[in-house]
mmCIF file of C-alpha atoms in Angstrom:
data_model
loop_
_atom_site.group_PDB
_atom_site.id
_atom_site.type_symbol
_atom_site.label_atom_id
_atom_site.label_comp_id
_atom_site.label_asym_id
_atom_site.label_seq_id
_atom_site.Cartn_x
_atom_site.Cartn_y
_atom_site.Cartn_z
ATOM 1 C CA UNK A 1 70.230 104.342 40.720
ATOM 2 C CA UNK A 2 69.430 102.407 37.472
ATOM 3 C CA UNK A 3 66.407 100.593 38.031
ATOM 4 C CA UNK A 4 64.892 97.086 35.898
ATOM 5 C CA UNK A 5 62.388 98.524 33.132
ATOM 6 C CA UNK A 6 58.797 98.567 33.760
ATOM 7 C CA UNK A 7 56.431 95.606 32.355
ATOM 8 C CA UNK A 8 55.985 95.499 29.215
ATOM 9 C CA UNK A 9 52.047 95.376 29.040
ATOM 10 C CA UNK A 10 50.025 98.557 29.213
ATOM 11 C CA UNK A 11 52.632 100.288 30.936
ATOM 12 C CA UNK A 12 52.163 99.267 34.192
ATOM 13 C CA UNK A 13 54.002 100.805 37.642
ATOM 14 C CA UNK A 14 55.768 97.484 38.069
ATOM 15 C CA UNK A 15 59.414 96.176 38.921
ATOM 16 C CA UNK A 16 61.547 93.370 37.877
ATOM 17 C CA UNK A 17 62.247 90.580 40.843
ATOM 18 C CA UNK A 18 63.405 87.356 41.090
ATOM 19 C CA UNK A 19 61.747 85.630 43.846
ATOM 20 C CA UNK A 20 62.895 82.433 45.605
ATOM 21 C CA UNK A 21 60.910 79.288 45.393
ATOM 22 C CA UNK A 22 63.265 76.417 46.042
ATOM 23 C CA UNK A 23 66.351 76.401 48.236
ATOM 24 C CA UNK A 24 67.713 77.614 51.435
ATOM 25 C CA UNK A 25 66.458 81.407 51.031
ATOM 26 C CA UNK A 26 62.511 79.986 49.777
ATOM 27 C CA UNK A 27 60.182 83.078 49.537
ATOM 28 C CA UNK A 28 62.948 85.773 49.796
ATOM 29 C CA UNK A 29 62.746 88.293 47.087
ATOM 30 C CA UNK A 30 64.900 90.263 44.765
ATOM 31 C CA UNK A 31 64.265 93.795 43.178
ATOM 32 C CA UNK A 32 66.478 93.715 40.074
ATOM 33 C CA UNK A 33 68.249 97.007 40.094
ATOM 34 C CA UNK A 34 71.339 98.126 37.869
ATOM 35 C CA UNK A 35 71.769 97.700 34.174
ATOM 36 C CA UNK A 36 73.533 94.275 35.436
ATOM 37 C CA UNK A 37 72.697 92.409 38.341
ATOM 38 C CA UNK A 38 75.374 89.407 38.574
ATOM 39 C CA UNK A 39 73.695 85.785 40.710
ATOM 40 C CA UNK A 40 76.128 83.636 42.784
ATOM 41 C CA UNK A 41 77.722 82.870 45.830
ATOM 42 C CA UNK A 42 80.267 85.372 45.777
ATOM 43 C CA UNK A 43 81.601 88.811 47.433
ATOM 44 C CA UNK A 44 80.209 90.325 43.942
ATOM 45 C CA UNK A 45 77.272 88.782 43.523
ATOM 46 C CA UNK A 46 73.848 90.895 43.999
ATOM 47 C CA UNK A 47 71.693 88.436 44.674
ATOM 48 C CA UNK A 48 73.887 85.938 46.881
ATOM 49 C CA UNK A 49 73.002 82.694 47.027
ATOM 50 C CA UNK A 50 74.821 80.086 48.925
ATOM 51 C CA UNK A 51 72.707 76.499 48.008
ATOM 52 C CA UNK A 52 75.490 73.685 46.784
ATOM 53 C CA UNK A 53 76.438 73.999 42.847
ATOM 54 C CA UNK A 54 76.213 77.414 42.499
ATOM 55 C CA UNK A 55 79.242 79.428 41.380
ATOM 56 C CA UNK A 56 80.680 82.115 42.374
ATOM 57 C CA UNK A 57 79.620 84.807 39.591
ATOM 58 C CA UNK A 58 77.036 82.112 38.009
ATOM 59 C CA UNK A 59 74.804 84.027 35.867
ATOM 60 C CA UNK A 60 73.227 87.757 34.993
ATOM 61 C CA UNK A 61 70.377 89.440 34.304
ATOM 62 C CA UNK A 62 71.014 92.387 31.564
ATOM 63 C CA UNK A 63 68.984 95.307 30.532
ATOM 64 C CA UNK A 64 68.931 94.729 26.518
ATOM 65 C CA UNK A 65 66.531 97.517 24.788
ATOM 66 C CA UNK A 66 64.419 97.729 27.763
ATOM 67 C CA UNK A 67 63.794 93.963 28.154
ATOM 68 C CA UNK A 68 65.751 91.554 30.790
ATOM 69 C CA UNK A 69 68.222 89.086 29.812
ATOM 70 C CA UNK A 70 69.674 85.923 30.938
ATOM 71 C CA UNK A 71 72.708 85.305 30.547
ATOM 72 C CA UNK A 72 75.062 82.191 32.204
ATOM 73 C CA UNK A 73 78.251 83.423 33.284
ATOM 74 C CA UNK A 74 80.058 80.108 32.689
ATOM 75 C CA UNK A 75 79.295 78.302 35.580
ATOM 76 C CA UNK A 76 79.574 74.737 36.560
ATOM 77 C CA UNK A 77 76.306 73.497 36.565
ATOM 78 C CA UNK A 78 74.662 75.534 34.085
ATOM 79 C CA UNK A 79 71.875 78.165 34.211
ATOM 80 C CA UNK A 80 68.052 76.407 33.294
ATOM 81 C CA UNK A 81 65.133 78.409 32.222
ATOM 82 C CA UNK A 82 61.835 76.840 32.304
ATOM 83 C CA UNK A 83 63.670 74.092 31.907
ATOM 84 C CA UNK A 84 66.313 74.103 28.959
ATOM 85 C CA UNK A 85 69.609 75.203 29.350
ATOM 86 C CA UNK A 86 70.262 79.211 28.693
ATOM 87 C CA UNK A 87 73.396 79.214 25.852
ATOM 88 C CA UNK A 88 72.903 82.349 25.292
ATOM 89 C CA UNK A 89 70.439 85.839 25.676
ATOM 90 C CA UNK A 90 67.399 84.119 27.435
ATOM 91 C CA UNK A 91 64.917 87.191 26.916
ATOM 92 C CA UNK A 92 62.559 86.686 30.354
ATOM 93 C CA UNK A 93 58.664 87.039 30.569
ATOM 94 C CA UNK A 94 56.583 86.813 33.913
ATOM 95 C CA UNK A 95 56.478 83.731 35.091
ATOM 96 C CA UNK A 96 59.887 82.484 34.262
ATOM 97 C CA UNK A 97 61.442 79.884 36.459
ATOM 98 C CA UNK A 98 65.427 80.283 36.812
ATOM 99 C CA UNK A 99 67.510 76.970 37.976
ATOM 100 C CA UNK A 100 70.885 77.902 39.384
ATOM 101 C CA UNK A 101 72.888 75.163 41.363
ATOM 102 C CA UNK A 102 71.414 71.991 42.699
ATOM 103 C CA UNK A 103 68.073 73.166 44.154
ATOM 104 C CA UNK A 104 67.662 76.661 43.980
ATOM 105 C CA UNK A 105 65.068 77.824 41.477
ATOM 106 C CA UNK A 106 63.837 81.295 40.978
ATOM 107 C CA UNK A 107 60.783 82.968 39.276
ATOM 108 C CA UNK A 108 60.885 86.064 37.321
ATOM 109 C CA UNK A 109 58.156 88.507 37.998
ATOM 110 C CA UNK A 110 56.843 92.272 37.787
ATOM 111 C CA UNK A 111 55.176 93.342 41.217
ATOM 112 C CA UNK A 112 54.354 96.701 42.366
ATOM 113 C CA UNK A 113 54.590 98.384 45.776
ATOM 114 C CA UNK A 114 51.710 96.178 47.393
ATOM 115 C CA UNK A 115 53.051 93.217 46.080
ATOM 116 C CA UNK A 116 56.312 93.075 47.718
ATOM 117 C CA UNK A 117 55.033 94.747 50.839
ATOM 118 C CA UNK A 118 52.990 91.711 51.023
ATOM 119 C CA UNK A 119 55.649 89.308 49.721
ATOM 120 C CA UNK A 120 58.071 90.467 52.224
ATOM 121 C CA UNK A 121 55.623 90.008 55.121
ATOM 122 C CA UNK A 122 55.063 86.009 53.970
ATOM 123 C CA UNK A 123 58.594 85.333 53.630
ATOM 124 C CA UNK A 124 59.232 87.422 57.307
ATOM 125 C CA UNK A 125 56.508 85.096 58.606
ATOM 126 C CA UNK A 126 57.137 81.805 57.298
ATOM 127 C CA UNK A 127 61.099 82.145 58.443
ATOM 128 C CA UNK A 128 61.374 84.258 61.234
ATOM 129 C CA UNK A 129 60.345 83.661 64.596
ATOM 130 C CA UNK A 130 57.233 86.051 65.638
ATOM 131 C CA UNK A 131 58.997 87.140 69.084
ATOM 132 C CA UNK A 132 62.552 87.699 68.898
ATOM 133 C CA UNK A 133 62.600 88.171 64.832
ATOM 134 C CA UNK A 134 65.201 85.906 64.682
ATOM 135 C CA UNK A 135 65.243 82.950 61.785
ATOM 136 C CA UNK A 136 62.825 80.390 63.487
ATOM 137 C CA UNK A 137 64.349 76.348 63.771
ATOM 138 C CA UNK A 138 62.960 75.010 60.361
ATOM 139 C CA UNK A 139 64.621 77.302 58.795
ATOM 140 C CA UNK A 140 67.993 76.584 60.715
ATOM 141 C CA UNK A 141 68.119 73.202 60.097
ATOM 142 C CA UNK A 142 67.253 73.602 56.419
ATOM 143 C CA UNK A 143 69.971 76.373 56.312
ATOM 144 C CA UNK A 144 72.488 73.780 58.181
ATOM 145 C CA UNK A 145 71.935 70.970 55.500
ATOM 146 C CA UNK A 146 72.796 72.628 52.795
ATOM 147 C CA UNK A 147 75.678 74.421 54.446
ATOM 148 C CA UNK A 148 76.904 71.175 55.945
ATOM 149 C CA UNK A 149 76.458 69.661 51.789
ATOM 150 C CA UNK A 150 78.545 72.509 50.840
ATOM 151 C CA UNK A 151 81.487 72.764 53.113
ATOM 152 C CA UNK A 152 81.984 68.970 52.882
ATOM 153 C CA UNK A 153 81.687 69.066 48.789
ATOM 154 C CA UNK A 154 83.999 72.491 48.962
ATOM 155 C CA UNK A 155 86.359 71.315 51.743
ATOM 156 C CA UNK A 156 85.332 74.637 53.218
ATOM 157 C CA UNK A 157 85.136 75.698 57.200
ATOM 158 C CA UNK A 158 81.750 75.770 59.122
ATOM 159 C CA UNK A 159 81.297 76.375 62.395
ATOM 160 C CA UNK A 160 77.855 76.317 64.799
ATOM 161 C CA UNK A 161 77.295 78.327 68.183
ATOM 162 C CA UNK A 162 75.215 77.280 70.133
ATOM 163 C CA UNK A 163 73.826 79.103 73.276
ATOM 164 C CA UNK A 164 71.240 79.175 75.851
ATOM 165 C CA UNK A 165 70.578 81.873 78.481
ATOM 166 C CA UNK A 166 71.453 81.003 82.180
ATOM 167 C CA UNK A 167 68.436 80.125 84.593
ATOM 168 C CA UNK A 168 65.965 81.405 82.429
ATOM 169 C CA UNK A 169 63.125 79.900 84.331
ATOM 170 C CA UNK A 170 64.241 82.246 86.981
ATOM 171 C CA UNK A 171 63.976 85.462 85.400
ATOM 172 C CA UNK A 172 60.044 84.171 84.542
ATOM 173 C CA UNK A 173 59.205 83.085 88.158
ATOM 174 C CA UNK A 174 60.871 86.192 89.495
ATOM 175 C CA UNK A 175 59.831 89.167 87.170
ATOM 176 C CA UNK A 176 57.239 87.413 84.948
ATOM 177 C CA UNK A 177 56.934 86.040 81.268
ATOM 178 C CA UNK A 178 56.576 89.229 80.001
ATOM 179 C CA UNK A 179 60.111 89.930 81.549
ATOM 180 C CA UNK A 180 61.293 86.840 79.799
ATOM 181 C CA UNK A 181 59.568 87.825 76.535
ATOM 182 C CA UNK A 182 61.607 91.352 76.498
ATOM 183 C CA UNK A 183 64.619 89.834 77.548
ATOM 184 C CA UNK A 184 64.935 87.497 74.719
ATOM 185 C CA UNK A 185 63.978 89.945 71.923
ATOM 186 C CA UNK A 186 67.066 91.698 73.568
ATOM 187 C CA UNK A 187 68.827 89.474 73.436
ATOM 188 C CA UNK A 188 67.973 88.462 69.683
ATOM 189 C CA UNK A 189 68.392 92.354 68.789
ATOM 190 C CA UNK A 190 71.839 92.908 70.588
ATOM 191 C CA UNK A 191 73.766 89.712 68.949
ATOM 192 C CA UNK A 192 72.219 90.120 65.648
ATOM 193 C CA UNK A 193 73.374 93.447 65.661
ATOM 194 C CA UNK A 194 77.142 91.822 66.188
ATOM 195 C CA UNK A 195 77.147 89.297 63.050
ATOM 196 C CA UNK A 196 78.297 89.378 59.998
ATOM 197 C CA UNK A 197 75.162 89.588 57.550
ATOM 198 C CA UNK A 198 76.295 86.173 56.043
ATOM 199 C CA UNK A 199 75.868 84.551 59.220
ATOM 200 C CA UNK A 200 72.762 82.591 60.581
ATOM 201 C CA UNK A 201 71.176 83.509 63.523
ATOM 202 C CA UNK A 202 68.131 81.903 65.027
ATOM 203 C CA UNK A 203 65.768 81.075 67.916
ATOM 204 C CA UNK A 204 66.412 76.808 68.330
ATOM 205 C CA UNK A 205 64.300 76.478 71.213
ATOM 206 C CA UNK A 206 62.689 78.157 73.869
ATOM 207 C CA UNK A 207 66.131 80.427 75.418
ATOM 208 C CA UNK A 208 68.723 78.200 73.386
ATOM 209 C CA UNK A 209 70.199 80.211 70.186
ATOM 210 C CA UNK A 210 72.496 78.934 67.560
ATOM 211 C CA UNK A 211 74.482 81.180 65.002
ATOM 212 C CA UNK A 212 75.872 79.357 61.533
ATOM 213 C CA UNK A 213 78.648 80.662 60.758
ATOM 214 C CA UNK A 214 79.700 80.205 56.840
ATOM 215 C CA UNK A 215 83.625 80.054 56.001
ATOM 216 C CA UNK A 216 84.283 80.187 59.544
ATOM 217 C CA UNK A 217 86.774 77.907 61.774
ATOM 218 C CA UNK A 218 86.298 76.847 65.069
ATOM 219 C CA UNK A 219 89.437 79.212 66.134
ATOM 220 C CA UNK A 220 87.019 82.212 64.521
ATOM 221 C CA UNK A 221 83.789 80.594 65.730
ATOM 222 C CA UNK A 222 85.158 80.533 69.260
ATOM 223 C CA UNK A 223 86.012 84.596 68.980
ATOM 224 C CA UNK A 224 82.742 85.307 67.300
ATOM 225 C CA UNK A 225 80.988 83.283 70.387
ATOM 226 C CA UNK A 226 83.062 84.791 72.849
ATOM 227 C CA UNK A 227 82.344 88.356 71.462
ATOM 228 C CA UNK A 228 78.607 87.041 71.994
ATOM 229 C CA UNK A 229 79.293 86.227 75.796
ATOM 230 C CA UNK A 230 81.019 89.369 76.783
ATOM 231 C CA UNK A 231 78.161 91.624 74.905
ATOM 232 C CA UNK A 232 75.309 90.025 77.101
ATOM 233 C CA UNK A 233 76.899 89.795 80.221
ATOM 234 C CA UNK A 234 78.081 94.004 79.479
ATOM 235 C CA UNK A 235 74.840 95.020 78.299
ATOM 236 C CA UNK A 236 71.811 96.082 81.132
ATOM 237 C CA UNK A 237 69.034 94.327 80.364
ATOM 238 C CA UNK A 238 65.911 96.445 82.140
ATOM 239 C CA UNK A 239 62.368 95.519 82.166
ATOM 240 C CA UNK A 240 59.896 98.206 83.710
ATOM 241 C CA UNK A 241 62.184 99.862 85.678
ATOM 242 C CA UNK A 242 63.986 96.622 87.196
ATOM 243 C CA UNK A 243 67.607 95.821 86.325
ATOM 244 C CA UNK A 244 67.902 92.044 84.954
ATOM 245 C CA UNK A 245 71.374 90.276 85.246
ATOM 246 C CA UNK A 246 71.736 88.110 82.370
ATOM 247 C CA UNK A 247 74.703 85.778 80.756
ATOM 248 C CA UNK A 248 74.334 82.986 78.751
ATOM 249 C CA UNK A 249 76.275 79.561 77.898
ATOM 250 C CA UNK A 250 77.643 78.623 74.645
ATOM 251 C CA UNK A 251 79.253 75.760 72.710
ATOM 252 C CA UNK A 252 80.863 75.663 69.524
ATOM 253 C CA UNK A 253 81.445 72.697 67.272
ATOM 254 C CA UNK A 254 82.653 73.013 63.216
ATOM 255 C CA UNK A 255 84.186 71.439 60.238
ATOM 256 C CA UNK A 256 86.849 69.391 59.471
ATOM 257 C CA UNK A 257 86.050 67.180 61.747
ATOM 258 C CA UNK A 258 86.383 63.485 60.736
ATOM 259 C CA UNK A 259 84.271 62.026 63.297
ATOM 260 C CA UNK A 260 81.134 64.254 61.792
ATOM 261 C CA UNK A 261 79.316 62.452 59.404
ATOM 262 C CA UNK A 262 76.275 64.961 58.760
ATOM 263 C CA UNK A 263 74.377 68.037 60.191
ATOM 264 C CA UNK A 264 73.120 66.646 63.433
ATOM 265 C CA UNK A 265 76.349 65.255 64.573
ATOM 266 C CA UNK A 266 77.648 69.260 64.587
ATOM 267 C CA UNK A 267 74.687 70.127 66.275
ATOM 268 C CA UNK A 268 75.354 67.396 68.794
ATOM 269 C CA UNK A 269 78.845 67.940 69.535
ATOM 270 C CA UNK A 270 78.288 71.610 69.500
ATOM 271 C CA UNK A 271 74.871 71.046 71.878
ATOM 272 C CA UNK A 272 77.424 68.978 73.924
ATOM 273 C CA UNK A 273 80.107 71.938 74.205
ATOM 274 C CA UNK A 274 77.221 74.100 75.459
ATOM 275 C CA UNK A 275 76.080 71.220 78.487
ATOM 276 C CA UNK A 276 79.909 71.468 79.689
ATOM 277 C CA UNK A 277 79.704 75.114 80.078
ATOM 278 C CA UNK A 278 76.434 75.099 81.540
ATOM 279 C CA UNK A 279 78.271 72.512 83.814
ATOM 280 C CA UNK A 280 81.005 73.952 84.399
ATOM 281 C CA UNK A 281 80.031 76.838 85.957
ATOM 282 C CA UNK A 282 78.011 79.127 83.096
ATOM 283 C CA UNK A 283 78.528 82.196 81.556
ATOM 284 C CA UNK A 284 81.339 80.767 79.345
ATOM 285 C CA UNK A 285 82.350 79.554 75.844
ATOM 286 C CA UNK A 286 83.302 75.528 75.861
ATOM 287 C CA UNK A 287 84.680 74.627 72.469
ATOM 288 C CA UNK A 288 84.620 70.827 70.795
ATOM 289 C CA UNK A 289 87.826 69.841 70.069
ATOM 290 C CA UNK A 290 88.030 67.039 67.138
#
């Protein structure tokens, strides 16, 4: 594999990255690999990002006589470094900050091995939930938002799933927290495991779930949360020995819809899907129908 020269000064054991510090994916960071490393939203993209105004193959970094180079790739909005807009090879120095869309901006760096160990571990921290290592609420409903902005500016499908886990308070009185603590980082593991990696999946309260699913119908939303169902309710969940039952609930809700108006309607309608099914008898998938 072709990897980003080292930095320039002294020689030093240190790698290219980009590293996220506005936008849906803040803190996430990017070793640049590859003689080209393309930044957009699309299939072909690298480093995919998925914030509203950024185009599909929106700009590059190039290796150019071991130095990296900007380079816009035509897009929309325009590719800004520290500020000005890159018309042509923008060499880049530590410290650089790359604007790509609306609100994403990106810093250029050199870090070595204890750097991005360390890096990694703040982003994991900051985003992810400490128990079930799925992404924690904030970052849901940040991640929703600018979904939301996009499929209503693109005309594009989104669908939520929403899910809770049926009579969770009685798996803690009857075999403990600690039972309820293993059986949602399960849980977490086994559907995360059964997502697309584009998809969103994160802890939104204390057993309830919800999955944002980019580009996706409710038609697809409601076979994606079906395929959820059917995997928990199959799998044997066991806990010291002791065999716990489990299914959970789920609702789905998604775009178009003309009645939804922002984010939090979708998470109502779809938070009113999953009450029906919970209603209705559990252990099933209740879709809102516009």
């Amino acid at each position: 594999m072709f990897e980003a020269p080292l930095a320039p000064e002294g020689g030093k054991r240190d790698r290219a990255y980009l590293v996220v510090l506005a936008g849906s994916s803040v803190g996430e960071m990017y070793k640049i690999e590859g003689e080209k490393t393309i930044i957009g939203r699309g299939q072909k993209a690298q480093i995919r990002l998925l914030d509203d105004g950024i185009s599909r193959e929106h700009a590059q970094l190039v290796i150019v006589n071991d130095r990296i180079v900007l380079q816009d790739l035509g897009s929309t909005n325009g590719t800004y470094c520290n500020g000005l807009k890159v018309e042509a090879n923008k060499e880049l120095v530590d410290g650089d900050k790359i604007l790509v869309g609306s609100t994403t901006i990106l810093k250029f760096t050199y870090h070595d091995n204890l750097d991005e160990i360390f890096q990694k571990q703040m982003y994991e921290s900051a985003l992810r939930d400490g128990l079930t290592k799925a992404f924690n609420k904030k970052y849901f409903t940040d991640r929703l938002e600018s979904e939301f902005t996009f499929a209503i500016r693109h005309v594009a499908p989104l669908t939520l799933v929403l899910f809770d886990i049926d009579h969770f308070k009685k798996v803690n009185d009857t075999y403990g927290h600690q039972a309820g603590d293993h059986v949602l980082s399960e849980i977490a593991a086994l559907l995360t495991g059964a997502l697309r990696a584009e998809d969103v999946f994160a802890r939104y309260g204390g057993e309830e779930f919800g999955v944002i699913c980019r580009g996706s119908d409710v038609m697809q939303g409601q076979i994606v949360a079906e395929r959820m169902r059917k995997a928990v309710a199959q799998n044997k969940f066991v806990f010291e020995g002791t065999h716990i039952p489990l299914t959970i609930s789920v609702g789905v809700a998604g775009l178009p819809d003309p009645a939804v108006k922002d984010a939090s309607e979708l998470v109502s309608l779809a938070d009113q899907a999953l009450y029906k099914s919970k209603h209705g008898g559990r252990n099933q998938v209740t879709v809102h129908k516009p």
